[in-house]
Amino acid sequence: MDSFELLVALKNSGHIKEEREELWWPKSGTFEVVVGTILTQQAKWIKVEKSLENLREQNLLNLESIAKLDVTELSLLIKPSGFYNTKAKNLKKLCQNIFEEFESFENFSLHVNRDWLLSQKGIGEESADCILCYACFREAMVVDSYTNRLIMKLGYEFESYSQLQEWLISGIQSNLEKVNKLYGKEISLNTIYARFHGKIVEFCKANSTGKNLDISSLDI
Ligand code: 39A
C-alpha cells in the first residue's frame, strides 16, 4: 500500500464528516492556528476550543495582545487546555518573537521557515508543520499521534518523524493526477496535505474506543 491508497480508503470509509473548512483546521490562514497549535499539544480539541473562546471573548486572540499579555492572566484563560503555565510562557514568548522578527502575522506567514519555528521553545516538528500547513498555507504534511497510531495499526513501522512524513508525501506526489481526479478538481499540495491529515484525525476519532483503533471499515 502507498499513501495515495490510504487517502482513497479514508475518503471511502464513510465515517468522516464532510469538512466544513477547505483545509479542515478552523480559521486556517489566521493567527488562531498558531495559538491552537500550541494549545492542542497533549490536549483534546474540545478543550482547545474553550481556551480559544476565552481569548476571543476578551478580544485577545491576536498577535499583539498575546505578546503583551501578563503571563498569569494568559495561563488562566488557556487553563482548559492543560499544561497552562508552560503553554502560556511558550505562547507569549513565541508571539513576542514573531512580533520582533516579522512585525505582523501576515508577514510571518509569508516569510517564516521551518528552522525558525523549530528554534522556538515548545515547538517541535509536529507543531512546526501544523503552523506551516494550516496557518501559512505551505506544503507541509503533519505527522501526529493519530497518524502514528493509524500507520502502526496498518502494520507499518517508521524510525522517525521525517521517514513517516516522507512516506505520506511520496505516495501523494507520485499520484497527483489521480488525487485531482479523486477530488474532481485541481487541488494544491497544501490543500491535499491539510485534508489528508484532517481525514486521518477524524477517522481515528470516529473509530477509537479507549486505546483501541478499529480499522475494519478501511478497504485496504
Ligand atoms: N486533534 C485536533 C483536532 N480535532 C482538530 N479538530 C478536531 C478540528 N484540530 C484542528 C487539531 N487537532
Coordinates of N, CA, C and O and ligand atoms in Angstrom, one line a residue, residues 24-26 40 45 146 201-202 205, ligand 1:
W24 N -9.8 21.9 6.6 CA -10.1 21.2 7.8 C -9.9 22.0 9.1 O -10.8 22.1 9.9
W25 N -8.7 22.5 9.3 CA -8.4 23.2 10.6 C -9.2 24.5 10.6 O -9.1 25.3 9.7
P26 N -10.0 24.8 11.7 CA -10.8 26.0 11.7 C -10.0 27.3 11.6 O -8.9 27.3 12.2
T40 N -3.1 22.7 21.5 CA -3.5 21.3 21.2 C -2.5 20.3 21.6 O -2.8 19.1 21.7
W45 N -9.2 18.5 21.5 CA -9.5 19.7 20.7 C -10.7 20.5 21.3 O -10.7 21.7 21.3
Y146 N -2.2 10.6 16.0 CA -3.2 9.9 15.3 C -2.6 9.2 14.1 O -2.9 8.0 13.8
V201 N -7.1 12.3 11.3 CA -7.5 12.7 12.7 C -9.0 12.3 12.8 O -9.4 11.6 13.8
E202 N -9.8 12.7 11.9 CA -11.3 12.4 12.0 C -11.6 10.9 12.0 O -12.4 10.4 12.7
K205 N -10.6 9.5 15.4 CA -11.5 9.9 16.5 C -12.8 9.1 16.3 O -13.4 8.6 17.4
Ligands
39A1 N1 -6.9 17.0 17.5 C1 -7.2 18.0 16.7 C2 -8.5 18.3 16.2 N2 -9.6 17.6 16.3 C3 -8.7 19.4 15.4 N3 -10.0 19.4 15.0 C4 -10.5 18.3 15.6 C5 -10.8 20.3 14.2 N4 -7.7 20.2 15.1 C6 -7.8 21.4 14.3 C7 -6.5 20.0 15.7 N5 -6.2 18.9 16.4

